[in-house]
Coordinates of C-alpha atoms in Angstrom, one line a residue:
M19 CA 6.3 0.7 18.4
N20 CA 7.1 1.9 14.9
A21 CA 4.2 4.4 14.3
L22 CA 5.0 4.8 10.6
V23 CA 4.1 1.1 10.0
V24 CA 0.7 1.6 11.7
A25 CA -0.1 4.9 10.0
P26 CA -1.3 3.3 6.7
V27 CA -3.9 1.4 8.6
A28 CA -4.8 4.0 11.2
L29 CA -5.0 7.1 9.1
P30 CA -7.8 5.9 6.7
L31 CA -9.8 4.4 9.6
V32 CA -9.7 7.6 11.5
A33 CA -10.7 9.6 8.5
A34 CA -13.5 7.2 7.7
A35 CA -14.8 7.5 11.3
V36 CA -14.8 11.3 11.1
L37 CA -16.7 11.3 7.9
L38 CA -19.3 8.9 9.2
L39 CA -19.9 10.9 12.4
A40 CA -19.7 14.4 10.8
P41 CA -22.6 16.1 9.0
R42 CA -22.8 15.2 5.3
S43 CA -20.3 17.3 3.3
T44 CA -18.9 16.3 -0.1
V45 CA -16.1 18.9 0.3
L46 CA -15.1 17.5 3.7
A47 CA -15.2 13.9 2.3
R48 CA -12.9 14.9 -0.6
V49 CA -10.5 16.8 1.6
L50 CA -10.3 14.0 4.3
G51 CA -10.3 11.2 1.8
I52 CA -7.6 12.6 -0.6
G53 CA -5.6 14.1 2.3
S54 CA -5.4 11.0 4.4
T55 CA -4.6 8.8 1.4
A56 CA -1.9 11.2 0.3
L57 CA -0.3 10.9 3.8
V58 CA -0.5 7.1 3.4
V59 CA 1.4 7.4 0.1
V60 CA 4.1 9.5 1.8
A61 CA 4.4 7.0 4.7
A62 CA 4.6 4.1 2.2
A63 CA 7.3 5.8 0.2
V64 CA 9.4 6.4 3.4
L65 CA 8.9 2.8 4.5
L66 CA 9.9 1.6 1.1
A67 CA 13.1 3.6 1.3
R68 CA 13.8 2.0 4.7
T69 CA 13.3 -1.5 3.4
L70 CA 15.6 -0.9 0.4
G71 CA 18.2 0.0 3.0
G72 CA 18.0 -3.5 4.5
E73 CA 15.6 -2.7 7.3
V74 CA 12.4 -4.6 8.1
P75 CA 10.2 -2.0 10.0
V76 CA 8.1 -3.7 12.6
A77 CA 5.3 -2.6 14.9
Q78 CA 3.9 -4.7 17.8
I79 CA 0.5 -3.4 18.7
G80 CA -0.9 -3.6 22.2
G81 CA 2.3 -3.8 24.1
W82 CA 2.2 -7.6 24.2
P83 CA 5.3 -9.8 23.6
A84 CA 6.0 -11.4 20.2
G85 CA 3.6 -14.3 19.5
I86 CA 0.7 -12.5 21.3
A87 CA 0.8 -9.0 20.0
I88 CA -0.6 -7.9 16.6
V89 CA 2.6 -7.7 14.5
L90 CA 2.9 -5.5 11.4
A91 CA 6.1 -5.7 9.4
L92 CA 7.2 -4.6 5.9
D93 CA 9.9 -5.9 3.6
T94 CA 10.4 -4.4 0.2
F95 CA 7.7 -6.5 -1.5
G96 CA 5.1 -5.5 1.1
A97 CA 6.2 -1.8 1.0
L98 CA 5.9 -1.8 -2.8
V99 CA 2.4 -3.3 -2.6
L100 CA 1.5 -0.7 0.1
L101 CA 2.7 2.2 -2.0
L102 CA 1.1 0.9 -5.2
T103 CA -2.3 0.4 -3.7
A104 CA -2.2 3.7 -1.8
A105 CA -1.3 5.6 -5.1
V106 CA -4.2 3.9 -7.0
T107 CA -6.6 4.7 -4.1
L108 CA -5.5 8.4 -4.2
L109 CA -6.0 8.7 -8.0
G110 CA -9.2 6.7 -7.7
L111 CA -10.7 9.2 -5.2
V112 CA -9.8 12.0 -7.6
Y113 CA -11.3 10.2 -10.5
A114 CA -14.5 9.6 -8.5
I115 CA -15.0 13.4 -8.4
G116 CA -15.3 13.3 -12.2
T117 CA -17.7 10.4 -12.3
G118 CA -19.8 11.8 -9.5
E119 CA -19.6 8.6 -7.5
D120 CA -18.1 10.4 -4.5
R121 CA -21.4 12.3 -4.0
E122 CA -22.8 9.2 -2.3
R123 CA -22.4 9.8 1.4
T124 CA -20.8 6.4 2.2
F125 CA -18.5 6.2 -0.8
T126 CA -15.4 7.8 0.6
P127 CA -15.6 6.2 4.1
L128 CA -16.0 2.8 2.4
V129 CA -13.0 3.4 0.2
L130 CA -10.9 4.4 3.1
V131 CA -11.9 1.4 5.2
M132 CA -11.0 -0.8 2.1
S133 CA -7.7 1.0 1.8
A134 CA -6.9 0.4 5.5
G135 CA -7.7 -3.3 5.0
V136 CA -5.3 -3.5 2.1
S137 CA -2.6 -1.8 4.1
G138 CA -3.1 -4.2 7.0
A139 CA -3.1 -7.3 4.8
S140 CA 0.2 -6.2 3.2
S141 CA 1.9 -5.8 6.5
T142 CA 0.5 -8.3 9.0
A143 CA 2.7 -11.2 10.2
D144 CA -0.2 -13.2 11.5
L145 CA -2.5 -15.6 9.6
F146 CA -5.7 -14.7 11.6
N147 CA -5.1 -11.0 11.3
L148 CA -4.5 -11.6 7.6
F149 CA -8.0 -13.1 7.5
V150 CA -9.4 -10.2 9.4
F151 CA -7.8 -7.6 7.1
V152 CA -8.9 -9.4 4.0
E153 CA -12.5 -9.3 5.3
V154 CA -12.0 -5.6 6.1
V155 CA -11.3 -5.1 2.4
L156 CA -14.2 -7.2 1.3
I157 CA -17.0 -6.0 3.5
P158 CA -17.0 -2.3 2.2
S159 CA -16.5 -3.7 -1.3
Y160 CA -19.8 -5.5 -1.1
V161 CA -21.5 -2.2 -0.4
L162 CA -19.6 -0.2 -3.0
L163 CA -20.6 -2.7 -5.6
T164 CA -24.3 -2.0 -5.0
L165 CA -24.3 1.7 -4.3
A166 CA -26.4 2.5 -7.4
R167 CA -28.9 -0.3 -6.5
R168 CA -29.5 -1.2 -10.1
R169 CA -30.9 -4.8 -10.4
Q170 CA -27.9 -5.8 -12.6
R171 CA -25.4 -4.6 -9.9
I172 CA -27.2 -6.4 -7.1
A173 CA -27.1 -9.7 -9.2
G174 CA -23.4 -9.2 -9.8
A175 CA -22.9 -8.5 -6.1
R176 CA -24.6 -11.8 -5.1
L177 CA -22.1 -13.7 -7.2
Y178 CA -19.2 -11.7 -5.7
V179 CA -20.4 -12.1 -2.2
S180 CA -21.1 -15.9 -2.6
V181 CA -17.7 -16.7 -4.1
N182 CA -15.7 -14.6 -1.6
L183 CA -17.6 -16.1 1.3
L184 CA -16.6 -19.5 0.0
A185 CA -13.0 -18.3 -0.2
S186 CA -13.1 -16.9 3.3
T187 CA -14.5 -20.1 4.7
L188 CA -11.7 -22.1 3.0
F189 CA -9.1 -19.7 4.4
L190 CA -10.5 -19.9 7.9
G191 CA -10.6 -23.7 7.7
G192 CA -6.9 -23.7 6.6
I193 CA -6.0 -21.4 9.5
G194 CA -7.8 -23.7 12.0
L195 CA -6.1 -26.9 10.5
L196 CA -2.7 -25.2 10.6
Y197 CA -3.2 -24.1 14.2
G198 CA -4.3 -27.6 15.2
V199 CA -1.1 -29.0 13.6
T200 CA 1.4 -26.4 14.8
G201 CA -0.2 -24.5 17.8
T202 CA 0.4 -21.1 16.2
V203 CA -0.8 -18.7 13.5
Q204 CA 2.2 -16.4 13.7
L205 CA 3.8 -16.5 10.2
G206 CA 7.3 -16.2 11.5
Q207 CA 6.9 -19.3 13.7
L208 CA 5.4 -21.2 10.8
A209 CA 8.3 -20.6 8.4
G210 CA 9.0 -23.8 6.4
V211 CA 6.3 -25.8 8.1
A212 CA 4.6 -26.9 4.9
A213 CA 7.8 -28.2 3.5
G214 CA 8.2 -30.9 6.2
S215 CA 4.7 -31.9 7.3
A216 CA 2.0 -33.4 5.2
P217 CA -0.9 -32.1 7.4
A218 CA 0.7 -28.6 7.4
A219 CA 1.1 -28.7 3.6
L220 CA -2.6 -29.6 3.3
A221 CA -3.6 -26.7 5.5
A222 CA -1.3 -24.3 3.6
T223 CA -2.8 -25.6 0.3
L224 CA -6.2 -24.6 1.6
L225 CA -4.9 -21.1 2.3
L226 CA -3.4 -20.8 -1.2
L227 CA -6.6 -22.1 -2.8
A228 CA -8.6 -19.5 -0.9
M229 CA -6.2 -16.7 -2.0
G230 CA -6.3 -18.1 -5.6
I231 CA -10.1 -17.6 -5.6
K232 CA -9.7 -14.1 -4.4
S233 CA -7.0 -13.5 -7.0
A234 CA -9.3 -14.8 -9.8
V235 CA -7.0 -17.5 -11.1
V236 CA -8.4 -19.9 -13.6
P237 CA -10.6 -22.0 -13.1
L238 CA -11.7 -19.9 -10.1
H239 CA -12.1 -16.7 -12.0
S240 CA -15.6 -16.5 -13.2
W241 CA -16.8 -14.2 -10.4
L242 CA -14.6 -11.4 -11.5
P243 CA -16.0 -10.5 -15.0
G244 CA -19.6 -10.7 -13.7
S245 CA -18.9 -8.5 -10.7
Y246 CA -16.5 -5.9 -12.1
S247 CA -18.6 -5.3 -15.2
V248 CA -21.5 -4.0 -13.2
A249 CA -19.7 -1.7 -10.7
G250 CA -19.5 2.1 -11.1
P251 CA -16.5 3.4 -13.1
A252 CA -14.5 4.6 -10.1
V253 CA -15.4 1.6 -8.1
T254 CA -14.1 -0.6 -10.9
V255 CA -10.8 1.3 -10.9
L256 CA -10.4 0.9 -7.2
F257 CA -11.3 -2.8 -7.3
S258 CA -8.8 -3.4 -10.1
G259 CA -6.0 -1.9 -8.0
L260 CA -6.9 -3.3 -4.6
L261 CA -9.0 -6.5 -4.4
T262 CA -7.2 -9.1 -6.4
K263 CA -3.9 -7.6 -5.4
V264 CA -4.5 -8.5 -1.8
G265 CA -4.9 -12.1 -2.9
L266 CA -1.8 -12.0 -5.1
Y267 CA 0.2 -10.5 -2.2
A268 CA -1.0 -13.3 0.1
L269 CA -0.1 -16.0 -2.4
F270 CA 3.5 -14.8 -2.7
R271 CA 3.9 -14.2 1.0
L272 CA 2.4 -17.5 2.1
Y273 CA 4.3 -19.6 -0.4
A274 CA 7.6 -17.9 0.4
V275 CA 7.2 -18.4 4.2
L276 CA 5.2 -21.6 4.6
F277 CA 6.8 -23.6 1.9
D278 CA 10.3 -22.0 2.3
G279 CA 11.4 -22.5 -1.3
D280 CA 10.0 -26.0 -1.7
R281 CA 9.9 -26.5 -5.5
R282 CA 7.9 -29.8 -5.6
F283 CA 4.6 -28.1 -6.3
L284 CA 5.7 -25.2 -8.4
W285 CA 4.8 -27.0 -11.6
V286 CA 1.1 -26.7 -10.5
V287 CA 1.5 -23.0 -10.1
L288 CA 3.0 -22.7 -13.6
V289 CA 0.2 -24.7 -15.2
V290 CA -2.4 -22.5 -13.4
A291 CA -0.5 -19.4 -14.5
V292 CA -0.5 -20.4 -18.2
L293 CA -4.2 -21.4 -18.1
T294 CA -5.0 -18.1 -16.5
M295 CA -3.1 -16.2 -19.2
V296 CA -4.7 -18.1 -22.0
V297 CA -8.3 -18.2 -20.8
G298 CA -8.2 -14.5 -19.9
V299 CA -6.9 -13.3 -23.2
L300 CA -9.3 -15.5 -25.2
S301 CA -12.2 -14.1 -23.2
A302 CA -11.0 -10.6 -24.0
V303 CA -11.0 -11.3 -27.7
G304 CA -14.6 -12.5 -27.6
A305 CA -15.9 -9.6 -25.5
T306 CA -17.9 -6.8 -27.2
A307 CA -17.7 -3.9 -24.7
V308 CA -14.8 -2.0 -23.2
R309 CA -15.2 -3.1 -19.6
P310 CA -15.6 -6.8 -20.3
V311 CA -12.5 -6.7 -22.5
L312 CA -10.5 -5.1 -19.7
T313 CA -11.8 -7.3 -16.9
A314 CA -10.9 -10.4 -19.0
H315 CA -7.4 -8.9 -19.4
M316 CA -7.2 -8.6 -15.6
V317 CA -7.5 -12.4 -15.4
S318 CA -4.8 -12.8 -18.1
Q319 CA -2.4 -10.4 -16.5
I320 CA -2.8 -12.2 -13.2
G321 CA -1.5 -15.3 -15.0
Y322 CA 1.7 -13.4 -15.9
V323 CA 2.3 -12.4 -12.3
L324 CA 1.8 -16.1 -11.2
V325 CA 4.5 -17.2 -13.7
G326 CA 7.1 -15.5 -11.5
L327 CA 5.7 -17.3 -8.4
G328 CA 5.8 -20.6 -10.4
L329 CA 9.5 -20.0 -11.2
S330 CA 10.3 -18.9 -7.6
T331 CA 13.8 -17.9 -8.6
V332 CA 15.1 -14.5 -7.7
A333 CA 14.9 -13.4 -11.3
G334 CA 11.3 -14.8 -11.6
L335 CA 10.1 -13.2 -8.4
A336 CA 11.7 -9.9 -9.3
A337 CA 10.1 -10.0 -12.7
A338 CA 6.7 -10.8 -11.1
T339 CA 7.1 -7.8 -8.7
F340 CA 8.0 -5.4 -11.5
F341 CA 5.1 -6.8 -13.6
L342 CA 2.6 -6.4 -10.7
V343 CA 3.5 -2.8 -10.1
Q344 CA 3.3 -1.7 -13.8
Y345 CA 0.2 -3.8 -14.5
V346 CA -1.8 -2.3 -11.7
L347 CA -1.0 1.2 -13.0
V348 CA -1.7 0.3 -16.6
K349 CA -4.9 -1.5 -15.8
A350 CA -6.2 1.4 -13.7
A351 CA -5.4 3.8 -16.5
L352 CA -7.4 1.7 -19.0
F353 CA -10.4 1.4 -16.7
M354 CA -10.3 5.1 -16.2
V355 CA -10.4 5.8 -19.9
G356 CA -13.2 3.3 -20.4
G357 CA -15.1 4.8 -17.5
A358 CA -14.7 8.3 -18.9
V359 CA -16.1 7.2 -22.2
E360 CA -19.0 5.5 -20.5
V361 CA -19.7 8.6 -18.3
R362 CA -19.7 11.0 -21.3
Y363 CA -21.4 8.8 -23.9
G364 CA -23.6 6.6 -21.8
T365 CA -22.3 3.3 -23.1
D366 CA -19.1 1.3 -23.5
V367 CA -20.6 -1.2 -26.0
L368 CA -18.3 -1.1 -29.1
A369 CA -21.2 -1.4 -31.6
R370 CA -23.0 1.6 -30.1
L371 CA -19.9 3.8 -29.8
G372 CA -19.0 3.2 -33.5
G373 CA -15.4 4.5 -33.2
G374 CA -14.1 7.9 -34.2
L375 CA -13.8 9.4 -30.7
V376 CA -10.2 10.4 -31.4
H377 CA -11.7 13.4 -33.2
R378 CA -13.4 14.6 -30.0
E379 CA -11.4 13.0 -27.1
R380 CA -7.8 13.4 -28.2
W381 CA -6.3 13.3 -24.7
L382 CA -8.4 10.3 -23.7
A383 CA -7.1 8.6 -26.9
V384 CA -3.5 9.4 -25.9
A385 CA -4.0 8.0 -22.4
F386 CA -5.6 4.8 -23.9
A387 CA -2.9 4.4 -26.4
G388 CA -0.1 4.7 -23.9
A389 CA -1.7 2.3 -21.4
A390 CA -2.7 -0.2 -24.2
L391 CA 0.8 -0.3 -25.5
A392 CA 2.1 -1.1 -22.0
L393 CA -0.5 -3.8 -21.6
V394 CA 0.6 -5.5 -24.8
G395 CA 4.3 -5.0 -24.0
I396 CA 5.4 -2.7 -26.8
P397 CA 8.6 -0.7 -26.2
P398 CA 9.4 1.8 -24.7
T399 CA 6.7 1.1 -22.1
S400 CA 6.9 -0.5 -18.7
G401 CA 5.0 -3.5 -20.1
F402 CA 7.8 -4.3 -22.5
V403 CA 10.4 -4.3 -19.7
A404 CA 8.1 -6.4 -17.4
K405 CA 7.5 -9.1 -20.1
L406 CA 11.1 -9.1 -21.2
Q407 CA 12.2 -9.7 -17.6
L408 CA 9.6 -12.5 -17.2
A409 CA 10.5 -14.1 -20.5
T410 CA 14.2 -14.0 -19.6
A411 CA 13.5 -15.7 -16.3
A412 CA 11.2 -18.3 -17.9
A413 CA 13.9 -19.0 -20.6
A414 CA 16.5 -19.5 -17.9
D415 CA 14.6 -21.7 -15.4
G416 CA 11.2 -22.6 -16.7
P417 CA 9.8 -25.1 -19.2
W418 CA 9.6 -24.1 -22.9
W419 CA 5.8 -23.9 -22.9
V420 CA 5.8 -21.1 -20.3
L421 CA 8.0 -19.0 -22.4
L422 CA 5.8 -19.7 -25.4
A423 CA 2.7 -18.7 -23.5
V424 CA 4.3 -15.4 -22.4
V425 CA 5.0 -14.4 -26.0
A426 CA 1.9 -15.8 -27.6
V427 CA -0.6 -14.3 -25.1
S428 CA 1.1 -10.9 -25.7
A429 CA 0.3 -11.3 -29.5
V430 CA -3.3 -12.0 -28.8
T431 CA -3.5 -9.1 -26.3
L432 CA -2.5 -6.9 -29.2
V433 CA -5.4 -8.1 -31.2
S434 CA -7.9 -7.3 -28.5
M435 CA -6.4 -3.9 -27.8
L436 CA -6.6 -3.1 -31.6
K437 CA -10.3 -4.1 -31.4
L438 CA -10.9 -1.6 -28.6
W439 CA -8.9 1.1 -30.4
N440 CA -10.9 0.7 -33.6
G441 CA -14.2 0.3 -31.8
V442 CA -13.8 3.4 -29.6
F443 CA -11.3 5.9 -31.0
W444 CA -10.4 5.2 -34.6
G445 CA -12.3 5.9 -37.8
E446 CA -14.8 8.5 -38.9
P447 CA -16.3 10.9 -36.3
S448 CA -18.7 9.1 -33.9
P449 CA -22.4 9.2 -34.8
L450 CA -23.2 9.7 -31.1
P451 CA -24.2 13.2 -29.9
A452 CA -21.2 15.2 -28.6
P453 CA -21.4 15.7 -24.9
A454 CA -21.5 19.3 -23.6
G455 CA -18.1 20.8 -22.5
R456 CA -14.7 19.3 -22.3
V457 CA -13.6 16.2 -20.3
P458 CA -13.3 17.3 -16.7
A459 CA -9.7 17.4 -15.4
T460 CA -10.6 14.9 -12.7
L461 CA -11.6 12.4 -15.4
L462 CA -8.7 13.1 -17.7
G463 CA -5.8 13.8 -15.3
P464 CA -5.5 10.4 -13.5
P465 CA -5.4 8.2 -16.7
L466 CA -3.0 10.5 -18.4
L467 CA -0.7 10.5 -15.3
L468 CA -0.8 6.7 -15.1
A469 CA -0.3 6.2 -18.8
G470 CA 2.7 8.6 -18.6
A471 CA 4.0 6.6 -15.7
A472 CA 3.9 3.5 -17.9
V473 CA 6.1 5.2 -20.4
V474 CA 8.5 6.7 -17.8
L475 CA 8.9 3.3 -16.1
G476 CA 9.8 1.9 -19.5
L477 CA 12.3 4.5 -20.4
W478 CA 13.7 4.7 -16.8
A479 CA 13.1 1.3 -15.5
Q480 CA 16.3 0.8 -13.4
P481 CA 15.0 2.2 -10.0
L482 CA 12.0 -0.1 -10.1
L483 CA 14.0 -3.0 -11.4
A484 CA 16.4 -2.5 -8.5
A485 CA 13.6 -2.4 -6.0
A486 CA 11.9 -5.5 -7.6
T487 CA 15.2 -7.4 -7.4
V488 CA 15.5 -6.7 -3.7
A489 CA 11.9 -7.8 -3.3
G490 CA 12.7 -11.0 -5.2
E491 CA 15.7 -11.7 -3.1
Q492 CA 13.7 -11.3 0.1
L493 CA 10.9 -13.5 -1.2
A494 CA 13.3 -16.2 -2.2
D495 CA 15.0 -16.0 1.2
P496 CA 12.5 -14.6 3.7
S497 CA 14.8 -15.3 6.7
A498 CA 15.3 -11.5 7.5
W499 CA 11.5 -10.9 7.5
V500 CA 10.9 -14.1 9.6
A501 CA 13.6 -13.0 12.1
A502 CA 12.1 -9.5 12.3
V503 CA 8.6 -10.7 13.1
T504 CA 9.6 -13.3 15.7
R505 CA 12.1 -11.0 17.5

């Protein structure tokens, strides 16, 4: 068994169990939480390097033969998602020190369990275990959403729980139908089944629909703004980097394997992608507070990622992979800046902030500016490279209206980011009372690091572009991954 493949799932679970059994200690929680997640980052980086060398690391848990054992396997796409989510979790735990959310006894164990679920979902080769790992992600997220027990948060949690229960029911129904048709839930054995069987295609469509709900694609997105806007600042950062990304990963993996490149239904994906982009960005323009603007942009940026799936060419899938990586980093940075403003000034409503915080919070303004430029797609940031790659792929193999949407939505994104800049940072000094002391390093360091990464990935994009291209090739032709998990 390849222990390194299991480590990203096992390490957080062990650390969470220790924290739940040990006497309450914030210091111990921080050491174990950050330490175990840092080890997951290292393991994910090593696994990514191995996949880039052409290997598909596989672990069969339980000692059973293929088809019965729990199989975990990683190609480049899975390893990138694993590394990305582990890095965001690590910085989110550091950021939670600054917001004070990690003082809640159950906060760190819940985050670690959620992280283990994401790691398992991005590496499992079995539909039922994918369902289990997705639920492992969701169950602690329900609790994290209501930690403060404010009435508003509980109301948001009800919507979140209801919608995700519906999605889970659809997914489980799709698994049952597919098992009834094929007699297996092992993804390797299901390769291409939806391309040649109408009942299997129906079952696969149910799976994609369920993951579409969890990814917050339009018109299945309304749960996201209502839920994320009421979570704590650090919880929102973690949710932005983990929850919908599990759904997106599953959409790409399931379509690549089950439909095996079948292009008959890709026009539907492109329509949904463009609608998601447009509805999300228009919602952002109409929002009047920092977090609602950013949650609306989460929806819009998910549409950009889906454009690559809708194209399903190597160039399109590579562009989507690059876009996904940089978008998660940028969005986490923006949520961190917004959360820091909220923690220090008690509000994120633009009318109450009144602008002018650049005079007090220069480094927060720098972090926001770098991340916002990347979100819009202004050079020399990673967002420019990502949108250029996506536009090039759309121009080569997609309809004209997809390319138009990619460009037009970026222009409207600029309008909404300027609204945030003017409402929070620009102008005369803020009328709000100045908070005591400087911004804590734990609040300021993570967003600055992520915003800096957005600039570095724009100036030095080639390594990530190369990795994204390998991921795109493996998604377009998943035969190596299929062979590895059925061996």
